[in-house]
Amino acid sequence: MVERLSVGPASVSELAKPLPMTLSAVIQHLKVLEEARLVRSEKVGRVRTCTLEIGTMIQVERWIAERKRFWERRYDQLEAYLAQTASEEKGR
Amino acid sequence: MVERLSVGPASVSELAKPLPMTLSAVIQHLKVLEEARLVRSEKVGRVRTCTLEIGTMIQVERWIAERKRFWERRYDQLEAYLAQTASEEKGR
DNA sequence: TCAATACTTAAGTGAATGCTACAGCATCAA
DNA sequence: TTGATGCTGTAGCATTCACTTAAGTATTGA
């Protein structure tokens, strides 16, 4: 759904069409995305049009960047640990 | 548990002692770890001693390295997309 | 021999997840 | 004004998860 919305705004049923689930389920997903401020939506007549919240996406981007740094540190630690353990194994 | 085992082999109850759950739960976790070949264990008398499977850890390490590369590509794509979208927004 | 220790197994529990089914309610077009 | 369309809300269901409880078995030390 986020991928579809990254192409441009879409109505609820446009979002639901390619998905193997009911409209109800899609609305429930959308509710979560709106609560998380990843999606904004506006209802005109009977059609609700949804768009990606670029601002939040950028926050997500920053969050990911931090996690990535954290992850790389952890990864280097694991590498160091395995290298150490491997040499200990050899030493016996 | 994996962290504890990275220090060295341990019995089931040694692994369970610091954890806020029953021995039963720990055994169930261990079963999963053994099925995943992350842990090897051997029973001598009534004590089962568990060790980390370094070989599998190294495979995990490689898998992580690949995911990391994949993730970085996706991340760069997201960055590019957001940059593009931001400039389009400005253009209006 | 018998109690303590170390583990094992099966069955059940409670919360969360991701749905569907169904009964609506506006809105729009004819 | 009526039927179709687009969406909404609620109830219920199946599954999964991460446990606990309880009832074992096997081993060990005194």
PDB file of C-alpha atoms (C1' of nucleotides) in Angstrom:
ATOM      1  CA  MET A   1       0.000   0.000   0.000  1.00  0.00           C
ATOM      2  CA  VAL A   2       2.834   2.402   0.858  1.00  0.00           C
ATOM      3  CA  GLU A   3       4.490   1.410  -2.403  1.00  0.00           C
ATOM      4  CA  ARG A   4       1.300   2.147  -4.340  1.00  0.00           C
ATOM      5  CA  LEU A   5       0.932   5.477  -2.533  1.00  0.00           C
ATOM      6  CA  SER A   6       4.521   6.418  -3.335  1.00  0.00           C
ATOM      7  CA  VAL A   7       3.410   6.571  -7.001  1.00  0.00           C
ATOM      8  CA  GLY A   8       0.672   9.041  -6.068  1.00  0.00           C
ATOM      9  CA  PRO A   9      -2.620   9.462  -4.171  1.00  0.00           C
ATOM     10  CA  ALA A  10      -5.248   6.725  -4.374  1.00  0.00           C
ATOM     11  CA  SER A  11      -8.769   5.997  -3.150  1.00  0.00           C
ATOM     12  CA  VAL A  12      -9.464   3.239  -0.641  1.00  0.00           C
ATOM     13  CA  SER A  13     -10.835   0.903  -3.292  1.00  0.00           C
ATOM     14  CA  GLU A  14      -7.939   1.589  -5.653  1.00  0.00           C
ATOM     15  CA  LEU A  15      -5.614   0.536  -2.839  1.00  0.00           C
ATOM     16  CA  ALA A  16      -7.706  -2.545  -2.128  1.00  0.00           C
ATOM     17  CA  LYS A  17      -8.093  -3.740  -5.746  1.00  0.00           C
ATOM     18  CA  PRO A  18      -4.707  -5.493  -6.190  1.00  0.00           C
ATOM     19  CA  LEU A  19      -4.689  -6.876  -2.660  1.00  0.00           C
ATOM     20  CA  PRO A  20      -5.907 -10.382  -1.775  1.00  0.00           C
ATOM     21  CA  MET A  21      -8.118  -9.209   1.084  1.00  0.00           C
ATOM     22  CA  THR A  22     -11.428  -7.529   1.709  1.00  0.00           C
ATOM     23  CA  LEU A  23     -12.034  -3.800   1.682  1.00  0.00           C
ATOM     24  CA  SER A  24     -12.635  -3.992   5.431  1.00  0.00           C
ATOM     25  CA  ALA A  25      -9.153  -5.339   6.045  1.00  0.00           C
ATOM     26  CA  VAL A  26      -7.638  -2.605   3.881  1.00  0.00           C
ATOM     27  CA  ILE A  27      -9.490   0.061   5.866  1.00  0.00           C
ATOM     28  CA  GLN A  28      -8.109  -1.422   9.077  1.00  0.00           C
ATOM     29  CA  HIS A  29      -4.579  -1.267   7.682  1.00  0.00           C
ATOM     30  CA  LEU A  30      -5.141   2.311   6.564  1.00  0.00           C
ATOM     31  CA  LYS A  31      -6.314   3.236  10.042  1.00  0.00           C
ATOM     32  CA  VAL A  32      -3.009   2.011  11.469  1.00  0.00           C
ATOM     33  CA  LEU A  33      -1.026   3.891   8.820  1.00  0.00           C
ATOM     34  CA  GLU A  34      -2.953   7.083   9.556  1.00  0.00           C
ATOM     35  CA  GLU A  35      -2.462   6.717  13.314  1.00  0.00           C
ATOM     36  CA  ALA A  36       1.252   6.323  12.592  1.00  0.00           C
ATOM     37  CA  ARG A  37       1.006   9.476  10.436  1.00  0.00           C
ATOM     38  CA  LEU A  38       2.476   7.674   7.462  1.00  0.00           C
ATOM     39  CA  VAL A  39      -0.662   8.350   5.449  1.00  0.00           C
ATOM     40  CA  ARG A  40      -3.004  11.326   5.298  1.00  0.00           C
ATOM     41  CA  SER A  41      -6.514  11.027   3.871  1.00  0.00           C
ATOM     42  CA  GLU A  42      -9.421  13.236   3.000  1.00  0.00           C
ATOM     43  CA  LYS A  43     -12.962  12.311   2.177  1.00  0.00           C
ATOM     44  CA  VAL A  44     -14.746  14.124  -0.653  1.00  0.00           C
ATOM     45  CA  GLY A  45     -18.239  12.854  -1.318  1.00  0.00           C
ATOM     46  CA  ARG A  46     -18.097   9.098  -0.859  1.00  0.00           C
ATOM     47  CA  VAL A  47     -14.461   8.788  -1.934  1.00  0.00           C
ATOM     48  CA  ARG A  48     -11.594   8.921   0.536  1.00  0.00           C
ATOM     49  CA  THR A  49      -8.293   9.849  -1.103  1.00  0.00           C
ATOM     50  CA  CYS A  50      -5.075   8.776   0.610  1.00  0.00           C
ATOM     51  CA  THR A  51      -1.593  10.246   0.234  1.00  0.00           C
ATOM     52  CA  LEU A  52       1.809   9.437   1.737  1.00  0.00           C
ATOM     53  CA  GLU A  53       2.948  11.828   4.471  1.00  0.00           C
ATOM     54  CA  ILE A  54       6.352  12.841   3.138  1.00  0.00           C
ATOM     55  CA  GLY A  55       7.277  14.554   6.415  1.00  0.00           C
ATOM     56  CA  THR A  56       6.839  11.351   8.392  1.00  0.00           C
ATOM     57  CA  MET A  57       8.612   9.373   5.711  1.00  0.00           C
ATOM     58  CA  ILE A  58      11.621  11.622   6.181  1.00  0.00           C
ATOM     59  CA  GLN A  59      11.492  11.005   9.932  1.00  0.00           C
ATOM     60  CA  VAL A  60      11.348   7.291   9.199  1.00  0.00           C
ATOM     61  CA  GLU A  61      14.338   7.727   6.929  1.00  0.00           C
ATOM     62  CA  ARG A  62      16.304   9.368   9.771  1.00  0.00           C
ATOM     63  CA  TRP A  63      15.232   6.673  12.197  1.00  0.00           C
ATOM     64  CA  ILE A  64      16.394   4.021   9.737  1.00  0.00           C
ATOM     65  CA  ALA A  65      19.721   5.805   9.310  1.00  0.00           C
ATOM     66  CA  GLU A  66      20.283   5.676  13.071  1.00  0.00           C
ATOM     67  CA  ARG A  67      19.277   2.013  13.280  1.00  0.00           C
ATOM     68  CA  LYS A  68      21.654   1.312  10.415  1.00  0.00           C
ATOM     69  CA  ARG A  69      24.557   2.837  12.287  1.00  0.00           C
ATOM     70  CA  PHE A  70      23.580   0.898  15.405  1.00  0.00           C
ATOM     71  CA  TRP A  71      23.260  -2.278  13.364  1.00  0.00           C
ATOM     72  CA  GLU A  72      26.678  -1.818  11.774  1.00  0.00           C
ATOM     73  CA  ARG A  73      28.290  -1.427  15.198  1.00  0.00           C
ATOM     74  CA  ARG A  74      26.627  -4.632  16.392  1.00  0.00           C
ATOM     75  CA  TYR A  75      27.695  -6.329  13.189  1.00  0.00           C
ATOM     76  CA  ASP A  76      31.328  -5.304  13.668  1.00  0.00           C
ATOM     77  CA  GLN A  77      31.200  -6.581  17.240  1.00  0.00           C
ATOM     78  CA  LEU A  78      29.865  -9.938  16.044  1.00  0.00           C
ATOM     79  CA  GLU A  79      32.596 -10.082  13.422  1.00  0.00           C
ATOM     80  CA  ALA A  80      35.263  -9.368  16.041  1.00  0.00           C
ATOM     81  CA  TYR A  81      33.792 -11.954  18.395  1.00  0.00           C
ATOM     82  CA  LEU A  82      33.682 -14.646  15.723  1.00  0.00           C
ATOM     83  CA  ALA A  83      37.217 -13.878  14.598  1.00  0.00           C
ATOM     84  CA  GLN A  84      38.410 -14.157  18.210  1.00  0.00           C
ATOM     85  CA  THR A  85      36.511 -17.375  18.852  1.00  0.00           C
ATOM     86  CA  ALA A  86      37.745 -18.902  15.606  1.00  0.00           C
ATOM     87  CA  SER A  87      41.378 -18.198  16.531  1.00  0.00           C
ATOM     88  CA  GLU A  88      40.811 -19.647  20.006  1.00  0.00           C
ATOM     89  CA  GLU A  89      39.372 -22.806  18.424  1.00  0.00           C
ATOM     90  CA  LYS A  90      42.470 -23.030  16.231  1.00  0.00           C
ATOM     91  CA  GLY A  91      44.752 -22.512  19.207  1.00  0.00           C
ATOM     92  CA  ARG A  92      43.559 -25.731  20.906  1.00  0.00           C
TER      93      ARG A  92
ATOM     94  CA  MET B   1      20.708 -17.255  25.794  1.00  0.00           C
ATOM     95  CA  VAL B   2      22.887 -16.956  22.699  1.00  0.00           C
ATOM     96  CA  GLU B   3      24.791 -14.182  24.442  1.00  0.00           C
ATOM     97  CA  ARG B   4      25.353 -16.379  27.496  1.00  0.00           C
ATOM     98  CA  LEU B   5      26.465 -19.256  25.266  1.00  0.00           C
ATOM     99  CA  SER B   6      28.913 -17.012  23.446  1.00  0.00           C
ATOM    100  CA  VAL B   7      30.851 -16.851  26.728  1.00  0.00           C
ATOM    101  CA  GLY B   8      31.029 -20.644  26.806  1.00  0.00           C
ATOM    102  CA  PRO B   9      28.971 -23.847  27.182  1.00  0.00           C
ATOM    103  CA  ALA B  10      26.217 -23.983  29.796  1.00  0.00           C
ATOM    104  CA  SER B  11      23.693 -26.417  31.209  1.00  0.00           C
ATOM    105  CA  VAL B  12      19.972 -25.928  30.705  1.00  0.00           C
ATOM    106  CA  SER B  13      19.441 -24.697  34.261  1.00  0.00           C
ATOM    107  CA  GLU B  14      22.429 -22.344  34.062  1.00  0.00           C
ATOM    108  CA  LEU B  15      20.816 -20.815  30.992  1.00  0.00           C
ATOM    109  CA  ALA B  16      17.459 -20.605  32.750  1.00  0.00           C
ATOM    110  CA  LYS B  17      18.681 -19.112  36.035  1.00  0.00           C
ATOM    111  CA  PRO B  18      18.956 -15.423  34.988  1.00  0.00           C
ATOM    112  CA  LEU B  19      15.826 -15.555  32.832  1.00  0.00           C
ATOM    113  CA  PRO B  20      12.382 -14.476  34.074  1.00  0.00           C
ATOM    114  CA  MET B  21      10.641 -17.651  32.888  1.00  0.00           C
ATOM    115  CA  THR B  22      10.229 -21.282  33.792  1.00  0.00           C
ATOM    116  CA  LEU B  23      12.662 -24.030  32.915  1.00  0.00           C
ATOM    117  CA  SER B  24      10.025 -25.424  30.572  1.00  0.00           C
ATOM    118  CA  ALA B  25       9.969 -22.258  28.516  1.00  0.00           C
ATOM    119  CA  VAL B  26      13.765 -22.263  28.301  1.00  0.00           C
ATOM    120  CA  ILE B  27      13.750 -25.844  27.031  1.00  0.00           C
ATOM    121  CA  GLN B  28      11.257 -24.880  24.348  1.00  0.00           C
ATOM    122  CA  HIS B  29      13.481 -22.001  23.257  1.00  0.00           C
ATOM    123  CA  LEU B  30      16.482 -24.305  23.194  1.00  0.00           C
ATOM    124  CA  LYS B  31      14.592 -26.748  20.998  1.00  0.00           C
ATOM    125  CA  VAL B  32      14.046 -23.987  18.440  1.00  0.00           C
ATOM    126  CA  LEU B  33      17.700 -22.968  18.595  1.00  0.00           C
ATOM    127  CA  GLU B  34      18.802 -26.558  18.081  1.00  0.00           C
ATOM    128  CA  GLU B  35      16.413 -27.053  15.147  1.00  0.00           C
ATOM    129  CA  ALA B  36      17.927 -23.899  13.644  1.00  0.00           C
ATOM    130  CA  ARG B  37      21.378 -25.421  14.297  1.00  0.00           C
ATOM    131  CA  LEU B  38      22.462 -22.382  16.250  1.00  0.00           C
ATOM    132  CA  VAL B  39      23.034 -24.509  19.326  1.00  0.00           C
ATOM    133  CA  ARG B  40      24.342 -28.031  19.790  1.00  0.00           C
ATOM    134  CA  SER B  41      23.737 -29.964  22.988  1.00  0.00           C
ATOM    135  CA  GLU B  42      24.758 -33.213  24.584  1.00  0.00           C
ATOM    136  CA  LYS B  43      23.353 -34.947  27.603  1.00  0.00           C
ATOM    137  CA  VAL B  44      25.691 -36.566  30.097  1.00  0.00           C
ATOM    138  CA  GLY B  45      23.938 -38.125  33.047  1.00  0.00           C
ATOM    139  CA  ARG B  46      21.101 -35.817  33.935  1.00  0.00           C
ATOM    140  CA  VAL B  47      22.833 -32.657  32.694  1.00  0.00           C
ATOM    141  CA  ARG B  48      22.476 -31.364  29.146  1.00  0.00           C
ATOM    142  CA  THR B  49      25.308 -29.087  28.103  1.00  0.00           C
ATOM    143  CA  CYS B  50      24.673 -26.578  25.326  1.00  0.00           C
ATOM    144  CA  THR B  51      27.208 -24.872  23.067  1.00  0.00           C
ATOM    145  CA  LEU B  52      26.953 -22.320  20.274  1.00  0.00           C
ATOM    146  CA  GLU B  53      27.400 -23.753  16.773  1.00  0.00           C
ATOM    147  CA  ILE B  54      30.140 -21.503  15.432  1.00  0.00           C
ATOM    148  CA  GLY B  55      29.696 -22.832  11.899  1.00  0.00           C
ATOM    149  CA  THR B  56      26.081 -21.750  11.772  1.00  0.00           C
ATOM    150  CA  MET B  57      26.948 -18.444  13.400  1.00  0.00           C
ATOM    151  CA  ILE B  58      29.336 -17.794  10.537  1.00  0.00           C
ATOM    152  CA  GLN B  59      26.581 -18.609   8.030  1.00  0.00           C
ATOM    153  CA  VAL B  60      24.327 -16.209   9.901  1.00  0.00           C
ATOM    154  CA  GLU B  61      27.083 -13.632   9.676  1.00  0.00           C
ATOM    155  CA  ARG B  62      27.219 -14.045   5.888  1.00  0.00           C
ATOM    156  CA  TRP B  63      23.447 -13.888   5.607  1.00  0.00           C
ATOM    157  CA  ILE B  64      23.444 -10.676   7.623  1.00  0.00           C
ATOM    158  CA  ALA B  65      26.166  -9.219   5.392  1.00  0.00           C
ATOM    159  CA  GLU B  66      24.021  -9.886   2.313  1.00  0.00           C
ATOM    160  CA  ARG B  67      20.891  -8.435   3.936  1.00  0.00           C
ATOM    161  CA  LYS B  68      22.933  -5.395   4.876  1.00  0.00           C
ATOM    162  CA  ARG B  69      23.967  -4.800   1.283  1.00  0.00           C
ATOM    163  CA  PHE B  70      20.370  -5.342   0.131  1.00  0.00           C
ATOM    164  CA  TRP B  71      19.103  -3.008   2.822  1.00  0.00           C
ATOM    165  CA  GLU B  72      21.589  -0.297   1.871  1.00  0.00           C
ATOM    166  CA  ARG B  73      20.437  -0.437  -1.757  1.00  0.00           C
ATOM    167  CA  ARG B  74      16.790  -0.109  -0.681  1.00  0.00           C
ATOM    168  CA  TYR B  75      17.796   2.709   1.605  1.00  0.00           C
ATOM    169  CA  ASP B  76      19.542   4.580  -1.207  1.00  0.00           C
ATOM    170  CA  GLN B  77      16.487   4.096  -3.418  1.00  0.00           C
ATOM    171  CA  LEU B  78      14.240   5.534  -0.707  1.00  0.00           C
ATOM    172  CA  GLU B  79      16.606   8.459  -0.299  1.00  0.00           C
ATOM    173  CA  ALA B  80      16.546   9.121  -4.051  1.00  0.00           C
ATOM    174  CA  TYR B  81      12.763   8.842  -4.155  1.00  0.00           C
ATOM    175  CA  LEU B  82      12.295  11.241  -1.276  1.00  0.00           C
ATOM    176  CA  ALA B  83      14.738  13.732  -2.788  1.00  0.00           C
ATOM    177  CA  GLN B  84      12.858  13.571  -6.102  1.00  0.00           C
ATOM    178  CA  THR B  85       9.445  13.931  -4.444  1.00  0.00           C
ATOM    179  CA  ALA B  86      10.647  16.828  -2.309  1.00  0.00           C
ATOM    180  CA  SER B  87      11.860  18.726  -5.392  1.00  0.00           C
ATOM    181  CA  GLU B  88       8.556  18.011  -7.181  1.00  0.00           C
ATOM    182  CA  GLU B  89       6.658  19.393  -4.158  1.00  0.00           C
ATOM    183  CA  LYS B  90       8.795  22.524  -4.307  1.00  0.00           C
ATOM    184  CA  GLY B  91       8.170  22.895  -8.031  1.00  0.00           C
ATOM    185  CA  ARG B  92       4.377  23.398  -7.547  1.00  0.00           C
TER     186      ARG B  92
ATOM    187  C1'  DT C   1      16.710 -47.367  48.848  1.00  0.00           C
ATOM    188  C1'  DC C   2      15.086 -42.903  48.618  1.00  0.00           C
ATOM    189  C1'  DA C   3      15.013 -38.085  48.283  1.00  0.00           C
ATOM    190  C1'  DA C   4      16.862 -34.463  45.627  1.00  0.00           C
ATOM    191  C1'  DT C   5      18.254 -32.808  41.226  1.00  0.00           C
ATOM    192  C1'  DA C   6      17.985 -32.080  36.194  1.00  0.00           C
ATOM    193  C1'  DC C   7      15.495 -32.200  32.709  1.00  0.00           C
ATOM    194  C1'  DT C   8      11.280 -33.424  29.484  1.00  0.00           C
ATOM    195  C1'  DT C   9       6.689 -33.489  27.682  1.00  0.00           C
ATOM    196  C1'  DA C  10       1.931 -32.496  26.888  1.00  0.00           C
ATOM    197  C1'  DA C  11      -1.798 -29.800  27.510  1.00  0.00           C
ATOM    198  C1'  DG C  12      -3.671 -25.561  28.279  1.00  0.00           C
ATOM    199  C1'  DT C  13      -3.936 -20.264  28.730  1.00  0.00           C
ATOM    200  C1'  DG C  14      -4.298 -15.457  27.470  1.00  0.00           C
ATOM    201  C1'  DA C  15      -3.118 -11.869  24.493  1.00  0.00           C
ATOM    202  C1'  DA C  16      -2.254 -10.278  19.915  1.00  0.00           C
ATOM    203  C1'  DT C  17      -2.761 -10.484  14.933  1.00  0.00           C
ATOM    204  C1'  DG C  18      -4.956 -10.340  10.645  1.00  0.00           C
ATOM    205  C1'  DC C  19      -8.376 -11.436   8.745  1.00  0.00           C
ATOM    206  C1'  DT C  20     -13.823 -12.166   7.079  1.00  0.00           C
ATOM    207  C1'  DA C  21     -18.794 -11.495   7.194  1.00  0.00           C
ATOM    208  C1'  DC C  22     -22.255  -8.626   7.527  1.00  0.00           C
ATOM    209  C1'  DA C  23     -25.030  -4.839   8.396  1.00  0.00           C
ATOM    210  C1'  DG C  24     -25.017  -0.533   7.930  1.00  0.00           C
ATOM    211  C1'  DC C  25     -24.678   4.845   6.053  1.00  0.00           C
ATOM    212  C1'  DA C  26     -23.769   8.544   2.817  1.00  0.00           C
ATOM    213  C1'  DT C  27     -23.501  10.002  -1.822  1.00  0.00           C
ATOM    214  C1'  DC C  28     -24.287  10.051  -6.654  1.00  0.00           C
ATOM    215  C1'  DA C  29     -26.330   9.151 -11.230  1.00  0.00           C
ATOM    216  C1'  DA C  30     -30.190   8.160 -13.783  1.00  0.00           C
TER     217       DA C  30
ATOM    218  C1'  DT D   1     -36.472   8.206  -5.473  1.00  0.00           C
ATOM    219  C1'  DT D   2     -34.118   4.419  -6.177  1.00  0.00           C
ATOM    220  C1'  DG D   3     -30.427   1.465  -6.997  1.00  0.00           C
ATOM    221  C1'  DA D   4     -25.488   1.343  -7.357  1.00  0.00           C
ATOM    222  C1'  DT D   5     -21.189   2.734  -5.441  1.00  0.00           C
ATOM    223  C1'  DG D   6     -17.762   3.703  -1.854  1.00  0.00           C
ATOM    224  C1'  DC D   7     -16.775   3.399   2.499  1.00  0.00           C
ATOM    225  C1'  DT D   8     -17.305   2.301   7.742  1.00  0.00           C
ATOM    226  C1'  DG D   9     -17.899  -0.212  12.094  1.00  0.00           C
ATOM    227  C1'  DT D  10     -18.468  -4.213  14.777  1.00  0.00           C
ATOM    228  C1'  DA D  11     -18.478  -8.923  15.877  1.00  0.00           C
ATOM    229  C1'  DG D  12     -16.390 -13.075  15.434  1.00  0.00           C
ATOM    230  C1'  DC D  13     -12.916 -16.496  13.898  1.00  0.00           C
ATOM    231  C1'  DA D  14      -8.533 -19.044  13.126  1.00  0.00           C
ATOM    232  C1'  DT D  15      -3.864 -18.843  14.048  1.00  0.00           C
ATOM    233  C1'  DT D  16       0.237 -17.806  16.355  1.00  0.00           C
ATOM    234  C1'  DC D  17       3.109 -16.671  20.168  1.00  0.00           C
ATOM    235  C1'  DA D  18       5.203 -17.066  24.443  1.00  0.00           C
ATOM    236  C1'  DC D  19       4.552 -18.670  27.926  1.00  0.00           C
ATOM    237  C1'  DT D  20       2.730 -21.771  32.610  1.00  0.00           C
ATOM    238  C1'  DT D  21       1.196 -25.831  35.026  1.00  0.00           C
ATOM    239  C1'  DA D  22       1.514 -30.317  36.106  1.00  0.00           C
ATOM    240  C1'  DA D  23       2.857 -34.756  35.721  1.00  0.00           C
ATOM    241  C1'  DG D  24       6.219 -37.275  34.389  1.00  0.00           C
ATOM    242  C1'  DT D  25      11.424 -39.889  33.700  1.00  0.00           C
ATOM    243  C1'  DA D  26      16.272 -40.551  34.549  1.00  0.00           C
ATOM    244  C1'  DT D  27      20.277 -39.847  37.364  1.00  0.00           C
ATOM    245  C1'  DT D  28      22.841 -39.058  41.461  1.00  0.00           C
ATOM    246  C1'  DG D  29      24.447 -38.825  46.227  1.00  0.00           C
ATOM    247  C1'  DA D  30      23.802 -40.054  50.911  1.00  0.00           C
TER     248       DA D  30
END
